[in-house]
mmCIF file of C-alpha atoms in Angstrom:
data_model
loop_
_atom_site.group_PDB
_atom_site.id
_atom_site.type_symbol
_atom_site.label_atom_id
_atom_site.label_comp_id
_atom_site.label_asym_id
_atom_site.label_seq_id
_atom_site.Cartn_x
_atom_site.Cartn_y
_atom_site.Cartn_z
ATOM 1 C CA MET Q 148 10.084 14.274 -12.928
ATOM 2 C CA ASN Q 149 13.836 14.108 -13.482
ATOM 3 C CA ALA Q 150 15.205 11.167 -15.460
ATOM 4 C CA LEU Q 151 15.308 8.052 -13.311
ATOM 5 C CA ARG Q 152 18.328 5.792 -13.037
ATOM 6 C CA GLN Q 153 17.548 2.124 -13.521
ATOM 7 C CA ALA Q 154 18.781 -0.078 -10.683
ATOM 8 C CA PRO Q 155 20.301 -3.507 -11.427
ATOM 9 C CA VAL Q 156 17.816 -6.363 -11.358
ATOM 10 C CA SER Q 157 19.911 -8.133 -8.731
ATOM 11 C CA SER Q 158 19.778 -5.082 -6.436
ATOM 12 C CA VAL Q 159 16.003 -4.727 -6.760
ATOM 13 C CA ALA Q 160 15.500 -8.419 -5.987
ATOM 14 C CA ALA Q 161 17.891 -8.292 -3.028
ATOM 15 C CA ALA Q 162 16.105 -5.253 -1.584
ATOM 16 C CA LEU Q 163 12.693 -6.897 -1.897
ATOM 17 C CA ARG Q 164 13.915 -10.106 -0.282
ATOM 18 C CA ASP Q 165 15.532 -8.203 2.571
ATOM 19 C CA VAL Q 166 12.507 -6.090 3.517
ATOM 20 C CA ALA Q 167 10.219 -9.127 3.335
ATOM 21 C CA ASP Q 168 11.558 -9.977 6.804
ATOM 22 C CA PHE Q 169 9.858 -6.850 8.207
ATOM 23 C CA GLY Q 170 6.442 -8.568 8.193
ATOM 24 C CA GLY Q 171 3.801 -10.265 6.092
ATOM 25 C CA PHE Q 172 2.665 -7.116 4.279
ATOM 26 C CA PHE Q 173 6.227 -6.558 3.064
ATOM 27 C CA SER Q 174 6.439 -9.851 1.208
ATOM 28 C CA ILE Q 175 6.168 -10.004 -2.583
ATOM 29 C CA GLU Q 176 6.974 -13.326 -4.202
ATOM 30 C CA LEU Q 177 9.536 -13.233 -6.985
ATOM 31 C CA GLY Q 178 9.268 -15.521 -9.982
ATOM 32 C CA GLY Q 179 8.099 -19.116 -9.894
ATOM 33 C CA PRO Q 180 5.421 -20.877 -11.952
ATOM 34 C CA ASP Q 181 2.528 -18.829 -13.297
ATOM 35 C CA ASP Q 182 -0.060 -21.380 -12.139
ATOM 36 C CA GLY Q 183 -2.162 -19.992 -9.295
ATOM 37 C CA TRP Q 184 -1.577 -16.333 -10.231
ATOM 38 C CA HIS Q 185 -3.269 -13.782 -12.455
ATOM 39 C CA ARG Q 186 -2.453 -10.270 -13.604
ATOM 40 C CA ILE Q 187 -3.303 -7.556 -11.118
ATOM 41 C CA GLU Q 188 -4.936 -5.586 -13.962
ATOM 42 C CA ASP Q 189 -7.449 -8.407 -14.385
ATOM 43 C CA ALA Q 190 -8.206 -8.359 -10.650
ATOM 44 C CA TYR Q 191 -8.784 -4.603 -10.786
ATOM 45 C CA ALA Q 192 -11.015 -4.881 -13.858
ATOM 46 C CA ASP Q 193 -13.113 -7.464 -12.016
ATOM 47 C CA GLY Q 194 -13.426 -5.126 -9.046
ATOM 48 C CA VAL Q 195 -11.606 -7.656 -6.815
ATOM 49 C CA ALA Q 196 -15.100 -9.089 -6.385
ATOM 50 C CA ASP Q 197 -13.841 -12.468 -5.171
ATOM 51 C CA LEU Q 198 -11.854 -10.975 -2.308
ATOM 52 C CA ILE Q 199 -14.657 -8.598 -1.347
ATOM 53 C CA ALA Q 200 -17.243 -11.375 -1.147
ATOM 54 C CA ALA Q 201 -14.890 -13.644 0.792
ATOM 55 C CA THR Q 202 -13.928 -10.848 3.194
ATOM 56 C CA ALA Q 203 -17.529 -9.803 3.867
ATOM 57 C CA GLY Q 204 -18.395 -13.437 4.543
ATOM 58 C CA ARG Q 205 -15.429 -13.945 6.839
ATOM 59 C CA TYR Q 206 -16.404 -10.909 8.923
ATOM 60 C CA GLY Q 207 -20.085 -11.827 8.956
ATOM 61 C CA THR Q 208 -21.462 -8.740 7.221
ATOM 62 C CA ARG Q 209 -23.819 -8.305 4.284
ATOM 63 C CA GLU Q 210 -22.450 -4.823 3.591
ATOM 64 C CA LEU Q 211 -20.164 -5.373 0.625
ATOM 65 C CA ARG Q 212 -18.805 -1.835 0.962
ATOM 66 C CA ILE Q 213 -17.218 -2.921 4.264
ATOM 67 C CA GLY Q 214 -15.619 -5.879 2.539
ATOM 68 C CA ALA Q 215 -14.423 -3.562 -0.243
ATOM 69 C CA SER Q 216 -12.904 -1.151 2.263
ATOM 70 C CA ILE Q 217 -11.079 -3.896 4.163
ATOM 71 C CA VAL Q 218 -9.756 -5.442 0.938
ATOM 72 C CA GLN Q 219 -8.553 -2.096 -0.418
ATOM 73 C CA LEU Q 220 -6.905 -1.216 2.900
ATOM 74 C CA GLY Q 221 -5.066 -4.525 2.978
ATOM 75 C CA HIS Q 222 -3.990 -4.201 -0.644
ATOM 76 C CA ALA Q 223 -2.714 -0.673 -0.021
ATOM 77 C CA ALA Q 224 -0.631 -2.044 2.856
ATOM 78 C CA ARG Q 225 0.831 -4.752 0.598
ATOM 79 C CA LEU Q 226 1.833 -2.072 -1.888
ATOM 80 C CA TRP Q 227 3.146 0.634 0.422
ATOM 81 C CA SER Q 228 5.083 -1.646 2.748
ATOM 82 C CA PRO Q 229 7.714 -3.095 0.378
ATOM 83 C CA VAL Q 230 7.932 0.053 -1.741
ATOM 84 C CA LEU Q 231 8.455 2.367 1.230
ATOM 85 C CA ALA Q 232 10.904 0.005 2.929
ATOM 86 C CA CYS Q 233 12.994 -0.534 -0.204
ATOM 87 C CA ALA Q 234 13.153 3.220 -0.789
ATOM 88 C CA VAL Q 235 14.190 4.171 2.739
ATOM 89 C CA VAL Q 236 16.381 1.189 3.618
ATOM 90 C CA HIS Q 237 18.025 0.439 0.271
ATOM 91 C CA GLY Q 238 17.562 3.579 -1.816
ATOM 92 C CA ILE Q 239 15.673 1.581 -4.443
ATOM 93 C CA VAL Q 240 12.095 1.945 -5.696
ATOM 94 C CA PRO Q 241 10.705 -1.301 -7.169
ATOM 95 C CA ASP Q 242 8.575 -1.064 -10.283
ATOM 96 C CA LEU Q 243 5.251 -2.802 -9.605
ATOM 97 C CA ARG Q 244 4.159 -2.989 -13.227
ATOM 98 C CA GLY Q 245 3.576 -6.603 -14.148
ATOM 99 C CA LEU Q 246 2.335 -7.398 -10.642
ATOM 100 C CA HIS Q 247 0.330 -10.599 -10.172
ATOM 101 C CA ARG Q 248 -2.224 -11.556 -7.492
ATOM 102 C CA ALA Q 249 -2.807 -15.043 -6.129
ATOM 103 C CA ASP Q 250 -5.932 -16.788 -7.415
ATOM 104 C CA ASP Q 251 -6.915 -17.772 -3.880
ATOM 105 C CA GLY Q 252 -6.059 -14.676 -1.873
ATOM 106 C CA PRO Q 253 -4.401 -11.260 -1.668
ATOM 107 C CA ALA Q 254 -0.735 -12.339 -1.955
ATOM 108 C CA LEU Q 255 1.335 -10.532 -4.581
ATOM 109 C CA ARG Q 256 4.038 -11.659 -6.994
ATOM 110 C CA LEU Q 257 6.467 -10.042 -9.408
ATOM 111 C CA PRO Q 258 8.143 -11.705 -12.368
ATOM 112 C CA ALA Q 259 11.506 -13.404 -11.904
ATOM 113 C CA VAL Q 260 13.266 -10.269 -13.176
ATOM 114 C CA PRO Q 261 12.004 -7.408 -10.980
ATOM 115 C CA THR Q 262 12.946 -3.950 -12.167
ATOM 116 C CA GLY Q 263 13.191 -0.629 -10.387
ATOM 117 C CA TRP Q 264 15.066 2.595 -9.987
ATOM 118 C CA TYR Q 265 17.562 4.179 -7.669
ATOM 119 C CA ALA Q 266 15.573 6.442 -5.363
ATOM 120 C CA PRO Q 267 15.797 10.042 -6.595
ATOM 121 C CA GLU Q 268 16.324 12.951 -4.240
ATOM 122 C CA PRO Q 269 13.298 14.629 -2.629
ATOM 123 C CA PRO Q 270 10.851 15.891 -3.779
ATOM 124 C CA HIS Q 271 11.150 13.599 -6.786
ATOM 125 C CA LEU Q 272 11.159 10.521 -4.541
ATOM 126 C CA THR Q 273 7.773 11.495 -3.130
ATOM 127 C CA ASP Q 274 6.356 11.924 -6.619
ATOM 128 C CA LEU Q 275 7.750 8.556 -7.745
ATOM 129 C CA LEU Q 276 6.349 6.633 -4.766
ATOM 130 C CA TYR Q 277 2.957 8.268 -5.243
ATOM 131 C CA GLU Q 278 2.990 7.329 -8.920
ATOM 132 C CA VAL Q 279 4.054 3.722 -8.275
ATOM 133 C CA VAL Q 280 1.484 3.038 -5.555
ATOM 134 C CA VAL Q 281 -1.430 5.444 -5.995
ATOM 135 C CA ASP Q 282 -1.491 6.433 -9.668
ATOM 136 C CA ARG Q 283 -0.672 3.018 -11.112
ATOM 137 C CA GLN Q 284 -2.274 0.677 -8.577
ATOM 138 C CA LEU Q 285 -4.771 2.092 -6.084
ATOM 139 C CA ASP Q 286 -6.475 4.335 -8.630
ATOM 140 C CA ALA Q 287 -6.993 1.326 -10.910
ATOM 141 C CA LEU Q 288 -8.430 -0.695 -8.040
ATOM 142 C CA ALA Q 289 -10.837 2.120 -7.124
ATOM 143 C CA ALA Q 290 -11.932 2.550 -10.747
ATOM 144 C CA GLY Q 291 -12.834 -1.131 -11.040
ATOM 145 C CA LEU Q 292 -14.846 -1.453 -7.838
ATOM 146 C CA ARG Q 293 -18.422 -2.564 -8.414
ATOM 147 C CA VAL Q 294 -19.355 -1.649 -4.859
ATOM 148 C CA LYS Q 295 -20.033 1.999 -4.068
ATOM 149 C CA VAL Q 296 -17.459 3.258 -1.588
ATOM 150 C CA ALA Q 297 -16.790 6.925 -0.824
ATOM 151 C CA PRO Q 298 -13.586 8.061 -2.556
ATOM 152 C CA ARG Q 299 -12.401 9.872 0.567
ATOM 153 C CA LEU Q 300 -12.749 6.643 2.567
ATOM 154 C CA LEU Q 301 -10.477 4.843 0.084
ATOM 155 C CA GLU Q 302 -7.990 7.717 0.181
ATOM 156 C CA GLY Q 303 -8.019 7.589 3.973
ATOM 157 C CA ASN Q 304 -7.333 3.867 3.775
ATOM 158 C CA ALA Q 305 -4.345 4.544 1.514
ATOM 159 C CA ALA Q 306 -2.977 7.055 4.015
ATOM 160 C CA SER Q 307 -3.607 4.741 6.965
ATOM 161 C CA ALA Q 308 -1.817 1.889 5.173
ATOM 162 C CA LEU Q 309 1.126 4.188 4.445
ATOM 163 C CA ALA Q 310 1.395 5.222 8.093
ATOM 164 C CA GLU Q 311 1.167 1.627 9.304
ATOM 165 C CA ALA Q 312 3.876 0.584 6.837
ATOM 166 C CA ALA Q 313 6.070 3.406 8.105
ATOM 167 C CA ARG Q 314 5.636 2.305 11.725
ATOM 168 C CA ALA Q 315 6.641 -1.240 10.782
ATOM 169 C CA VAL Q 316 9.753 0.064 9.006
ATOM 170 C CA LEU Q 317 10.538 2.203 12.048
ATOM 171 C CA ALA Q 318 10.232 -0.822 14.335
ATOM 172 C CA ALA Q 319 12.762 -2.677 12.194
ATOM 173 C CA ARG Q 320 15.096 0.249 11.524
ATOM 174 C CA GLY Q 321 14.822 2.852 14.252
ATOM 175 C CA ASP Q 322 17.927 4.590 12.918
ATOM 176 C CA LEU Q 323 15.951 5.691 9.854
ATOM 177 C CA ARG Q 324 13.296 7.636 11.775
ATOM 178 C CA GLU Q 325 14.218 11.063 10.379
ATOM 179 C CA PRO Q 326 14.213 10.288 6.617
ATOM 180 C CA LEU Q 327 11.217 7.997 7.072
ATOM 181 C CA ALA Q 328 9.203 10.669 8.884
ATOM 182 C CA ARG Q 329 10.073 13.297 6.275
ATOM 183 C CA LEU Q 330 9.033 11.033 3.438
ATOM 184 C CA VAL Q 331 5.719 10.113 5.071
ATOM 185 C CA ASP Q 332 4.965 13.765 5.831
ATOM 186 C CA ASP Q 333 5.665 14.665 2.210
ATOM 187 C CA LEU Q 334 3.477 11.856 0.888
ATOM 188 C CA LEU Q 335 0.619 12.914 3.145
ATOM 189 C CA THR Q 336 0.585 16.325 1.434
ATOM 190 C CA THR Q 337 0.665 14.852 -2.082
ATOM 191 C CA GLY Q 338 -2.271 14.417 -4.450
ATOM 192 C CA ARG Q 339 -5.322 12.718 -2.991
ATOM 193 C CA LEU Q 340 -3.458 11.826 0.204
ATOM 194 C CA ALA Q 341 -3.484 15.491 1.178
ATOM 195 C CA GLY Q 342 -5.894 16.170 4.023
ATOM 196 C CA THR Q 343 -6.507 12.504 4.825
ATOM 197 C CA GLY Q 344 -4.927 12.730 8.282
ATOM 198 C CA LYS Q 345 -1.791 13.635 10.164
ATOM 199 C CA VAL Q 346 1.153 12.055 11.943
ATOM 200 C CA LEU Q 347 0.905 12.734 15.663
ATOM 201 C CA GLY Q 348 4.353 12.080 17.058
ATOM 202 C CA PRO Q 349 7.833 10.582 16.786
ATOM 203 C CA ASP Q 350 6.411 7.055 16.842
ATOM 204 C CA LEU Q 351 4.626 7.952 13.577
ATOM 205 C CA SER Q 352 1.200 7.313 15.099
ATOM 206 C CA PHE Q 353 -1.504 8.569 12.783
ATOM 207 C CA ARG Q 354 -5.010 9.982 13.039
ATOM 208 C CA ARG Q 355 -7.103 9.779 9.899
ATOM 209 C CA ARG Q 356 -10.068 11.962 9.011
ATOM 210 C CA SER Q 357 -12.265 9.131 7.754
ATOM 211 C CA CYS Q 358 -13.333 5.665 8.875
ATOM 212 C CA CYS Q 359 -12.679 2.296 7.196
ATOM 213 C CA LEU Q 360 -16.058 0.971 8.486
ATOM 214 C CA TYR Q 361 -14.526 -1.987 10.312
ATOM 215 C CA TYR Q 362 -16.455 -1.034 13.453
ATOM 216 C CA ARG Q 363 -19.671 -1.982 11.625
ATOM 217 C CA VAL Q 364 -18.880 -5.702 11.383
ATOM 218 C CA PRO Q 365 -20.140 -7.969 14.177
ATOM 219 C CA SER Q 366 -17.721 -7.651 17.110
ATOM 220 C CA GLY Q 367 -15.924 -4.895 15.203
ATOM 221 C CA VAL Q 368 -14.117 -2.066 16.963
ATOM 222 C CA LYS Q 369 -12.851 1.370 16.003
ATOM 223 C CA CYS Q 370 -9.268 1.292 14.773
ATOM 224 C CA GLU Q 371 -6.626 3.213 16.718
ATOM 225 C CA ASP Q 372 -6.237 5.811 13.948
ATOM 226 C CA CYS Q 373 -9.967 6.233 13.260
ATOM 227 C CA SER Q 374 -11.507 9.696 13.267
ATOM 228 C CA LEU Q 375 -14.401 8.233 15.295
ATOM 229 C CA ALA Q 376 -12.052 7.151 18.083
ATOM 230 C CA GLU Q 377 -11.732 10.656 19.447
#
């Protein structure tokens, strides 16, 4: 990858605060007291067992793999959403190293001095986003899971979360449809995201080739992008 240009701390923070208005998954807390937070690496090493157990209980299932899938899907959305929005809207890619997770839930936090880079030109932007979200975060989460979940299911979740984040960005900034669609298409042909599904139209609707298992919980339904929905 070409040398990256560091963006000013103030610009990274401003971009993150701005895109937080796009929805709950776009919000990453900045700074504040350390009480109530722990390093995301520790959560990954523990297999996010607390969230999986709580999620399975909340949905009334004894299948921990369903809880693991739902947790990983939600976490992927919390990663992709602010990163994708900052890149497309502000031309900045936040660095998620040093990320913290709330002790009592899935909320995320960065230190008071968030760092990041100016978004490079394609295809380097695609490679950087994949590295920031998949290589450095989602792969670590998958490696720490103590519940057996099919790798392709987790990769499908990552793709589904990316597509959902893109639709939310599109809803907020319809003028960015073209660069947003190009970037999502490129990401969906990169690394382990390749072959996970495809974008179906200008609204960035998505059809995945795997299932997140949500339909198996009591009163569960098939998601709109599920391969089983056809």
